[in-house]
mmCIF file with all atom_site columns, C-alpha atoms in Angstrom:
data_model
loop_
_atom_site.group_PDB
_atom_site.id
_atom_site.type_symbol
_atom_site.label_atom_id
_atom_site.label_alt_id
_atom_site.label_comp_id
_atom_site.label_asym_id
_atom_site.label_entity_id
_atom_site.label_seq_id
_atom_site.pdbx_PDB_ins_code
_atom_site.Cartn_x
_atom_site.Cartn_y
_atom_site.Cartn_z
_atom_site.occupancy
_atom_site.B_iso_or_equiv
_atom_site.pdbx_formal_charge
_atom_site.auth_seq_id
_atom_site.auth_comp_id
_atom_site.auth_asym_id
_atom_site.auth_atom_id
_atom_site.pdbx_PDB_model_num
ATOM 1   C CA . UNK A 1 1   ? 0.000   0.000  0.000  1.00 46.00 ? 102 UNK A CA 1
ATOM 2   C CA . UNK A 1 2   ? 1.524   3.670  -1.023 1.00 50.00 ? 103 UNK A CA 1
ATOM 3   C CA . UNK A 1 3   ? 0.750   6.196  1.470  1.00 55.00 ? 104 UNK A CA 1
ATOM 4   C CA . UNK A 1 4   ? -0.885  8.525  -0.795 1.00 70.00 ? 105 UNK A CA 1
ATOM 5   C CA . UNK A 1 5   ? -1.990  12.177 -0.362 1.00 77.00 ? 106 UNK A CA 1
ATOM 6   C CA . UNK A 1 6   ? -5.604  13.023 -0.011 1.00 77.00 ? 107 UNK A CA 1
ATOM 7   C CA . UNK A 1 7   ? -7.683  16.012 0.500  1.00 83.00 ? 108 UNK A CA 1
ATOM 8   C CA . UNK A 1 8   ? -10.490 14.775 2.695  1.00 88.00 ? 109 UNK A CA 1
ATOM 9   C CA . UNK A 1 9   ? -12.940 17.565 1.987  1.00 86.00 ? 110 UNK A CA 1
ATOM 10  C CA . UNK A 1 10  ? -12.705 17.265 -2.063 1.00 87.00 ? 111 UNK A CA 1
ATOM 11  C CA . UNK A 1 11  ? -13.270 13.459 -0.972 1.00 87.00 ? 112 UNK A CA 1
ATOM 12  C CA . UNK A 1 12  ? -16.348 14.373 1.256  1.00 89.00 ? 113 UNK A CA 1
ATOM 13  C CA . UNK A 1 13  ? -17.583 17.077 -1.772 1.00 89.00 ? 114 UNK A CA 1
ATOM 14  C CA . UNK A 1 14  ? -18.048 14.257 -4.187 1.00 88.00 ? 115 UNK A CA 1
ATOM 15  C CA . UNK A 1 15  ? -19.987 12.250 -1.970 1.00 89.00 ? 116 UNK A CA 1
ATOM 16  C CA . UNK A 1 16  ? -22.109 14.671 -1.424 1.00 90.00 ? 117 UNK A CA 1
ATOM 17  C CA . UNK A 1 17  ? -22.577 15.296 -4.813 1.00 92.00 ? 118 UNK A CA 1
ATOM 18  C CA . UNK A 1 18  ? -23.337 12.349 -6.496 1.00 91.00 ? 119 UNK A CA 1
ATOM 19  C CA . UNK A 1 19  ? -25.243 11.215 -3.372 1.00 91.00 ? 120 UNK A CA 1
ATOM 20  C CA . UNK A 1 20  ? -23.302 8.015  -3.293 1.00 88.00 ? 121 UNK A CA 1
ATOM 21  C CA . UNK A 1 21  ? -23.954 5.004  -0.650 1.00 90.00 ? 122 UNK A CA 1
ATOM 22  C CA . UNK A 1 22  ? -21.309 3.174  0.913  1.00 92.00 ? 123 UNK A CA 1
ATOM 23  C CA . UNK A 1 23  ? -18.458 3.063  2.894  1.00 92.00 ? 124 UNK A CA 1
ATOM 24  C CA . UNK A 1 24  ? -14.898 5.058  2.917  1.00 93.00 ? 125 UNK A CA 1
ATOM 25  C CA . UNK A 1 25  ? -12.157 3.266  4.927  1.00 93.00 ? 126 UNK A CA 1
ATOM 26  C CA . UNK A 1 26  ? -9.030  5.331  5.758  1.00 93.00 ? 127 UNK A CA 1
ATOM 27  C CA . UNK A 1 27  ? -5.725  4.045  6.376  1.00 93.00 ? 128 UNK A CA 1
ATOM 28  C CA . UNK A 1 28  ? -2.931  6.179  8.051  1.00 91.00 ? 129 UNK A CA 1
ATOM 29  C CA . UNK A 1 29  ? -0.392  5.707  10.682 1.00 88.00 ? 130 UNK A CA 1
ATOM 30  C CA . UNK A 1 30  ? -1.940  1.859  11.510 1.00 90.00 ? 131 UNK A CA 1
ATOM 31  C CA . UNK A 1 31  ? -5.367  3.657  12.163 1.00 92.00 ? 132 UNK A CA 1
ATOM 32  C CA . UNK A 1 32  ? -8.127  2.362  9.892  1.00 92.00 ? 133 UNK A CA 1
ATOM 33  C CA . UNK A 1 33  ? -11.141 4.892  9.641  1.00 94.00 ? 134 UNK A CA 1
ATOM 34  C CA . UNK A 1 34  ? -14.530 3.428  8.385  1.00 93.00 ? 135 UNK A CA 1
ATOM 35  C CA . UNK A 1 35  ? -17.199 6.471  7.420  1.00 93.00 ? 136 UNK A CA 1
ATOM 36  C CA . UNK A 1 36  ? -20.457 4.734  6.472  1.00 93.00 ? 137 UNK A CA 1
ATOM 37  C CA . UNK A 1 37  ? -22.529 7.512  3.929  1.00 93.00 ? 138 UNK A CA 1
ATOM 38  C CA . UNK A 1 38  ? -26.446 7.025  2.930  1.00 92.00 ? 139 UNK A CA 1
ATOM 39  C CA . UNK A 1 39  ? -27.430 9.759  0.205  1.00 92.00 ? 140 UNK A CA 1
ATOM 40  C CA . UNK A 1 40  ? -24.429 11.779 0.146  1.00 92.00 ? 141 UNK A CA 1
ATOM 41  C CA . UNK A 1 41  ? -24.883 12.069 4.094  1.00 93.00 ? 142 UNK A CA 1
ATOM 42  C CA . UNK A 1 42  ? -22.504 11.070 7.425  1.00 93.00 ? 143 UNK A CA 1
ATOM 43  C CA . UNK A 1 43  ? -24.385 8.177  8.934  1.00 92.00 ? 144 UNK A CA 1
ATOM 44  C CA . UNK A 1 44  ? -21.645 6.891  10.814 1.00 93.00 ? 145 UNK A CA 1
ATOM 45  C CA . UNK A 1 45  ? -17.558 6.976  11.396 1.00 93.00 ? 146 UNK A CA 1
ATOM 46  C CA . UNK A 1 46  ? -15.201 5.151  13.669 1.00 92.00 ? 147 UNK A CA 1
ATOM 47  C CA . UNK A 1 47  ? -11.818 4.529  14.114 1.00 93.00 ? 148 UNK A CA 1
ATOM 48  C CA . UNK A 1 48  ? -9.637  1.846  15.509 1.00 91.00 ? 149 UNK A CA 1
ATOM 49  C CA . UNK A 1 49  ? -8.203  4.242  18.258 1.00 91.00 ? 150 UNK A CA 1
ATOM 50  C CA . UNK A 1 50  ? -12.018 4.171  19.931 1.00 90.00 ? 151 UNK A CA 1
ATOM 51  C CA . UNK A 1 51  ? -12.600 1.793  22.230 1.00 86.00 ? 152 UNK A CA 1
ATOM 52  C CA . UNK A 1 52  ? -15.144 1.265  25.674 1.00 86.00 ? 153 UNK A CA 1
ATOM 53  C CA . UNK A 1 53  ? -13.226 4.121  27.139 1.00 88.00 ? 154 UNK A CA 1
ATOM 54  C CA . UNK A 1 54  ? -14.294 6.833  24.455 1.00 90.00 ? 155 UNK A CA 1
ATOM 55  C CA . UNK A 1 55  ? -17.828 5.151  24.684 1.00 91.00 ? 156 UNK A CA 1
ATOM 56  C CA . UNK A 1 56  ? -17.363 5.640  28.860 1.00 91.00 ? 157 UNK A CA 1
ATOM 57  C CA . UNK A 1 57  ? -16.005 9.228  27.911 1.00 92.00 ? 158 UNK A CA 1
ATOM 58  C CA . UNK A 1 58  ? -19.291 10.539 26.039 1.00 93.00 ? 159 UNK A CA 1
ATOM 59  C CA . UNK A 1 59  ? -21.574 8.855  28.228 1.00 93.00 ? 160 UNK A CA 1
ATOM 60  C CA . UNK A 1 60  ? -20.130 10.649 31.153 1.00 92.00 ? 161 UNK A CA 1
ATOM 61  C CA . UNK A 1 61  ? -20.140 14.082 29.129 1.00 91.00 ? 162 UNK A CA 1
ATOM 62  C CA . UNK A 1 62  ? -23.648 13.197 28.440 1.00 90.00 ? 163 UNK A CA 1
ATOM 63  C CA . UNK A 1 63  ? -24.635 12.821 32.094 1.00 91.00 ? 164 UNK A CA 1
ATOM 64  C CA . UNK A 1 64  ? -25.018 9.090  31.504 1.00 88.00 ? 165 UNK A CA 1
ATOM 65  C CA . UNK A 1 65  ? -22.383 8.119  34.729 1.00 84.00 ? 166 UNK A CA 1
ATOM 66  C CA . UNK A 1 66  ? -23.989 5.354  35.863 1.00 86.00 ? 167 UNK A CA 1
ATOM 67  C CA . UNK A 1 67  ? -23.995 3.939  32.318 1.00 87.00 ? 168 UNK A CA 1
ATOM 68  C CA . UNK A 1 68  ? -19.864 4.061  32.326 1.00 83.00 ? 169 UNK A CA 1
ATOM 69  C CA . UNK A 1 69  ? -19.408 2.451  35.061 1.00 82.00 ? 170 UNK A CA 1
ATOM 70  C CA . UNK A 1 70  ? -21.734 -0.538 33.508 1.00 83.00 ? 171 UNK A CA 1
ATOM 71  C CA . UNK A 1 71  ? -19.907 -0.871 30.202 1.00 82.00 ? 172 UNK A CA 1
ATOM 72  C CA . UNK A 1 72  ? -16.949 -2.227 31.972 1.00 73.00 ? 173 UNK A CA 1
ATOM 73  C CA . UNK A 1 73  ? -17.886 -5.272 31.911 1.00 73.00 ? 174 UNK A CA 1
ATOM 74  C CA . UNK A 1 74  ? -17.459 -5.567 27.987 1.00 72.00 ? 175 UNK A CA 1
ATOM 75  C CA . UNK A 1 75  ? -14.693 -7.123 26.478 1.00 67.00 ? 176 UNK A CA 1
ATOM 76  C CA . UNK A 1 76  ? -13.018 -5.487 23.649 1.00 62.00 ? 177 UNK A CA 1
ATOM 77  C CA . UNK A 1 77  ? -11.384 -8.657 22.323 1.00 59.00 ? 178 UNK A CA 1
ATOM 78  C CA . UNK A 1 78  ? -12.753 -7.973 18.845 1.00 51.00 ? 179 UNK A CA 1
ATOM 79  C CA . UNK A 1 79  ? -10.735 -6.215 15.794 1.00 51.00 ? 180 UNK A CA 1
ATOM 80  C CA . UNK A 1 80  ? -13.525 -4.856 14.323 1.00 63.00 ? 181 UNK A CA 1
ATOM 81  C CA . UNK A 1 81  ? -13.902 -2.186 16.680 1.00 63.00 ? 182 UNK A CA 1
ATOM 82  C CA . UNK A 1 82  ? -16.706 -0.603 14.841 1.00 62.00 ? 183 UNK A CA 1
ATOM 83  C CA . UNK A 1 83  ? -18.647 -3.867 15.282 1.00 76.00 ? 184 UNK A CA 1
ATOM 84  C CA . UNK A 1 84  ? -17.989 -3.800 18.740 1.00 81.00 ? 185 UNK A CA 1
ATOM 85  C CA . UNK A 1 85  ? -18.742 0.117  19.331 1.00 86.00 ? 186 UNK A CA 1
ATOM 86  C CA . UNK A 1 86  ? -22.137 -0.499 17.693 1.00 86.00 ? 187 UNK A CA 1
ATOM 87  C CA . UNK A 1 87  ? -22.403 -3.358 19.581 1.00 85.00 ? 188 UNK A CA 1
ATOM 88  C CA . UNK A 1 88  ? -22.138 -1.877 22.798 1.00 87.00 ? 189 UNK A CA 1
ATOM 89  C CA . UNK A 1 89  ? -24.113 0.758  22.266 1.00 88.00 ? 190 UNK A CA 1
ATOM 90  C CA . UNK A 1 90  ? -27.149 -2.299 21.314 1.00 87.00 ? 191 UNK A CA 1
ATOM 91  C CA . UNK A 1 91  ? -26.674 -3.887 24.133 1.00 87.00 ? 192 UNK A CA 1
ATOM 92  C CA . UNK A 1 92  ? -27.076 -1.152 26.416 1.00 90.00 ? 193 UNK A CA 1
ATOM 93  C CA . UNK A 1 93  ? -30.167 -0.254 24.593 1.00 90.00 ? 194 UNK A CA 1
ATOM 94  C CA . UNK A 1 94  ? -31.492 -3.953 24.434 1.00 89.00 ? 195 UNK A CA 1
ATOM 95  C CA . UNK A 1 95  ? -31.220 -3.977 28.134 1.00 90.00 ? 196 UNK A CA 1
ATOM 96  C CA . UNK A 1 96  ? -32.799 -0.907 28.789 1.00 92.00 ? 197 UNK A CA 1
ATOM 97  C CA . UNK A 1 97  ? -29.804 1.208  30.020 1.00 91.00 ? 198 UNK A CA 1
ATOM 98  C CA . UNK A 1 98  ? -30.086 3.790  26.920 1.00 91.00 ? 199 UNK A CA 1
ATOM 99  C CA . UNK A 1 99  ? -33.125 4.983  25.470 1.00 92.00 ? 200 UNK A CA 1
ATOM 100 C CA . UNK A 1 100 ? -33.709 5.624  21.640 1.00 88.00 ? 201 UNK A CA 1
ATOM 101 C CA . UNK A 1 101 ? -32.550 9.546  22.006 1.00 91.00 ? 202 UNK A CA 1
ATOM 102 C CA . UNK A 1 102 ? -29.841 8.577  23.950 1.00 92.00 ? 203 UNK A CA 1
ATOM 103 C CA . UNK A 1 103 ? -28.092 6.486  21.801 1.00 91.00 ? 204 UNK A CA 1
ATOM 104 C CA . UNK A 1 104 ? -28.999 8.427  18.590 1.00 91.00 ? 205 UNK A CA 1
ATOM 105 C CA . UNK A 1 105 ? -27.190 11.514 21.051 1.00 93.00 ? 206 UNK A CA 1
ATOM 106 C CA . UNK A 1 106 ? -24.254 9.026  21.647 1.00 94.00 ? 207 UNK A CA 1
ATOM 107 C CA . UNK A 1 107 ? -23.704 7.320  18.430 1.00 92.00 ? 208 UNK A CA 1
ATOM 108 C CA . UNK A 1 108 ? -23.642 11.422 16.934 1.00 93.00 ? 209 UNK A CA 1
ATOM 109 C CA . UNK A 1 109 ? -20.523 12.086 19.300 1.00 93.00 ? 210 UNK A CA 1
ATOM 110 C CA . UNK A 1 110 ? -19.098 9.155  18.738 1.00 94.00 ? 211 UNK A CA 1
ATOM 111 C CA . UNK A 1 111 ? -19.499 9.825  14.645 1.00 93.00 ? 212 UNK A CA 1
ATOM 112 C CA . UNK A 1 112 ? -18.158 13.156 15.074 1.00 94.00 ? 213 UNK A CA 1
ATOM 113 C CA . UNK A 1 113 ? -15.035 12.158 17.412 1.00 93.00 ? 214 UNK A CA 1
ATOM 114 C CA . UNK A 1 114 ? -13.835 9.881  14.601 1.00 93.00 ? 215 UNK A CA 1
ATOM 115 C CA . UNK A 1 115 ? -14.757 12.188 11.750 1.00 94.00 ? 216 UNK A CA 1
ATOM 116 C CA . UNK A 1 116 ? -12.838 15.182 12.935 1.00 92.00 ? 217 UNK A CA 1
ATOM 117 C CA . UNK A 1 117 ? -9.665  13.344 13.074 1.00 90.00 ? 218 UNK A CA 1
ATOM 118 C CA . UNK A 1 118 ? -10.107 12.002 9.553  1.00 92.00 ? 219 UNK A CA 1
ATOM 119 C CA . UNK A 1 119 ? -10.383 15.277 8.745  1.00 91.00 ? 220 UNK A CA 1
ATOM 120 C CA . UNK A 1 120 ? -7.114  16.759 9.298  1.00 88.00 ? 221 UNK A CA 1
ATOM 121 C CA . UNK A 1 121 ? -5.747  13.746 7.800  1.00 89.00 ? 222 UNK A CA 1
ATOM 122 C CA . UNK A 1 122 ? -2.931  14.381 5.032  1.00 87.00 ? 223 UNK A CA 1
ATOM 123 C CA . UNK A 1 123 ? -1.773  11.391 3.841  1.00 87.00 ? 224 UNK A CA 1
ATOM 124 C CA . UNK A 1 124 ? -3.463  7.673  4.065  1.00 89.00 ? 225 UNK A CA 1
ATOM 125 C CA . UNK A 1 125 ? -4.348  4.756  1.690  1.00 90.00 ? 226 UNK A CA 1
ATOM 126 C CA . UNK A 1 126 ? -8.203  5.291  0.948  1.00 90.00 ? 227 UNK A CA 1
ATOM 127 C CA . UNK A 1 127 ? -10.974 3.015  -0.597 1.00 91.00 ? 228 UNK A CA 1
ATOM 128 C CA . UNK A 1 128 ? -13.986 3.899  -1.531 1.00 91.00 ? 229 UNK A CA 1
ATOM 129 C CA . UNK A 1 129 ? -16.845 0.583  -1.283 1.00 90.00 ? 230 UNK A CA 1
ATOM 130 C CA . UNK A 1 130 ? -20.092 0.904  -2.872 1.00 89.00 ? 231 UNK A CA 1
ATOM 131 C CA . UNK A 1 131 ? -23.412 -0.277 -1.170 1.00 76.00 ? 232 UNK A CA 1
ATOM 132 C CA . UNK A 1 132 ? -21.148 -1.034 1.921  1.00 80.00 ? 233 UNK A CA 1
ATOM 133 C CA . UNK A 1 133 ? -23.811 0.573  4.237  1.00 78.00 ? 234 UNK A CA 1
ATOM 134 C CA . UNK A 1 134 ? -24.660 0.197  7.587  1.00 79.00 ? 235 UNK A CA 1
ATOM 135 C CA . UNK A 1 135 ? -27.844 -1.141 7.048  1.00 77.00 ? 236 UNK A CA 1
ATOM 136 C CA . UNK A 1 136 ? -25.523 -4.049 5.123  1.00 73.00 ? 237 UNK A CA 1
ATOM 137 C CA . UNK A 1 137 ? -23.853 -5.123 7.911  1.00 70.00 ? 238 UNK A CA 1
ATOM 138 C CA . UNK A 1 138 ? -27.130 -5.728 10.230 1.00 64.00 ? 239 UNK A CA 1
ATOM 139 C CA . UNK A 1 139 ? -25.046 -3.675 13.312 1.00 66.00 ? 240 UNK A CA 1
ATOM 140 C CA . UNK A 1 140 ? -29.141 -3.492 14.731 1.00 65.00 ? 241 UNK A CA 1
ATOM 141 C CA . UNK A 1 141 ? -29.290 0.104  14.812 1.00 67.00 ? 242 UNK A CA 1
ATOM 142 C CA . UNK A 1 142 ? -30.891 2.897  12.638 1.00 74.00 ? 243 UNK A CA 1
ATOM 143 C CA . UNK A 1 143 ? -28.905 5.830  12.515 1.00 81.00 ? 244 UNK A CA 1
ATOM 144 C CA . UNK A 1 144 ? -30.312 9.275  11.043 1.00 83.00 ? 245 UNK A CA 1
ATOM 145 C CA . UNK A 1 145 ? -27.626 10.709 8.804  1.00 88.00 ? 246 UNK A CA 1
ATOM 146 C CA . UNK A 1 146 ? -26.006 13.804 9.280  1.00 88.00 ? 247 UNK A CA 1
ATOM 147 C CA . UNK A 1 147 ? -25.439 16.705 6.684  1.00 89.00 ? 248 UNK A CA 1
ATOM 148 C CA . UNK A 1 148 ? -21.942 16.702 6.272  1.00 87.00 ? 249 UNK A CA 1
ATOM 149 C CA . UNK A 1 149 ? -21.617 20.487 5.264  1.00 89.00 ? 250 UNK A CA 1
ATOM 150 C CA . UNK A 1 150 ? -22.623 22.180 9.209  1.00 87.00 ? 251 UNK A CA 1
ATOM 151 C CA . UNK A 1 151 ? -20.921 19.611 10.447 1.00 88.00 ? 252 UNK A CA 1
ATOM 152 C CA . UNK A 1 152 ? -17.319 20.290 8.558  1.00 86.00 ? 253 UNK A CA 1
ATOM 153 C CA . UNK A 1 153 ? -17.817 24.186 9.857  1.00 87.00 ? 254 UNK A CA 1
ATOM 154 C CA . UNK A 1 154 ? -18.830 23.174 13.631 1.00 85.00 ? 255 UNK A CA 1
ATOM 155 C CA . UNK A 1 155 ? -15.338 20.767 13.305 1.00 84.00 ? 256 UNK A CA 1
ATOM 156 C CA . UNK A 1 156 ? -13.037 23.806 11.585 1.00 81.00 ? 257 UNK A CA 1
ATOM 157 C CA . UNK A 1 157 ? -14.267 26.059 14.420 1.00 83.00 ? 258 UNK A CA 1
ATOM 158 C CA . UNK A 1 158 ? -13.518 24.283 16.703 1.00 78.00 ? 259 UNK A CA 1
ATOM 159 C CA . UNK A 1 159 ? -10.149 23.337 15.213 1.00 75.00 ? 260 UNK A CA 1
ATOM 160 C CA . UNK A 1 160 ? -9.437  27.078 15.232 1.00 76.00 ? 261 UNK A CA 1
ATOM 161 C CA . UNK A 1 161 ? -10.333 27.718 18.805 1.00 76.00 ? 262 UNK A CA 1
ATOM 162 C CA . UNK A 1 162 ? -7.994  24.919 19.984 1.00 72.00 ? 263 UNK A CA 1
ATOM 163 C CA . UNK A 1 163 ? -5.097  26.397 17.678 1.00 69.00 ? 264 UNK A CA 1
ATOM 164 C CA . UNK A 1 164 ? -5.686  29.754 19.362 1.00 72.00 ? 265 UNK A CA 1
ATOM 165 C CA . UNK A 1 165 ? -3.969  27.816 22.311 1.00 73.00 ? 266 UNK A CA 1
ATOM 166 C CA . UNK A 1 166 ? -0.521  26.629 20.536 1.00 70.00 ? 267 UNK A CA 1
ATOM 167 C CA . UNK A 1 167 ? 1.604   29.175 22.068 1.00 65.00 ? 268 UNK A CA 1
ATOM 168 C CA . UNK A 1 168 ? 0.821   27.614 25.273 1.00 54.00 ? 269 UNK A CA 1
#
């Protein structure tokens, strides 16, 4: 594999335009990223780096403590780690620790956590898979889609803020 270089927003711009389904996977720096699209639009992302701790993280941030300290008792022995994220998230709606809005609330931050490191990637071996969707791999759970557009500006914001900081 050639570590090639990529502009991830004229990647995300084409997807949007030709409303394409399917599934981007990113490789840089032994990180695989998987972005799931339906209609041009973010319905999920993930990376390899996220594990029960980020899920323990954004439950906590959501006010959701008592939920962390219950996910604990999951095993992460599985390399497909955005099986296992989804997973998770299932079973703690299955057995009635999450509500519907909830985990729509969670999955989001999770999403966005992994998509705003993909995009400040430079360099990376990407694929593009058609009709590799979500709904494809039966994970269990519907996820809205998100309009990738707001959510690029709400990430470069952000970005900026935190680069306000570097002389520190």
């Amino acid at each position: 594999m050639i570590n090639q270089k990529f502009k991830p927003i004229e990647l995300l711009q084409n997807i949007i335009k030709t409303r394409d389904n399917g599934n981007l996977q990113i490789t840089a720096n032994s990180v695989i990223w998987k972005l799931y699209f339906l209609e041009g639009k973010l319905q999920y992302a993930s990376h390899s780096l996220q594990s029960v701790d980020t899920i323990r993280h954004y439950l906590i941030e959501l006010n959701l403590g008592k939920i962390a300290k219950i996910i604990s008792k999951f095993n992460q022995d599985s390399t497909n780690k955005d099986q296992f994220i989804l997973f998770v998230i299932n079973e703690l709606v299955e057995k009635n620790y999450l509500n519907s809005n909830q985990r729509e609330i969670l999955t989001k931050e999770l999403t966005k956590d992994a998509f705003e490191f993909f995009l400040w990637l430079k360099k990376g071996d990407y694929q593009w898979n058609t009709n590799d969707t979500l709904k494809s791999h039966n994970f269990g759970i519907t996820i809205p889609p998100m309009e990738i557009k707001p959510l690029v500006e709400s990430l470069q914001i952000r970005r900026k803020e935190w680069q306000k900081l570097s002389p520190l």
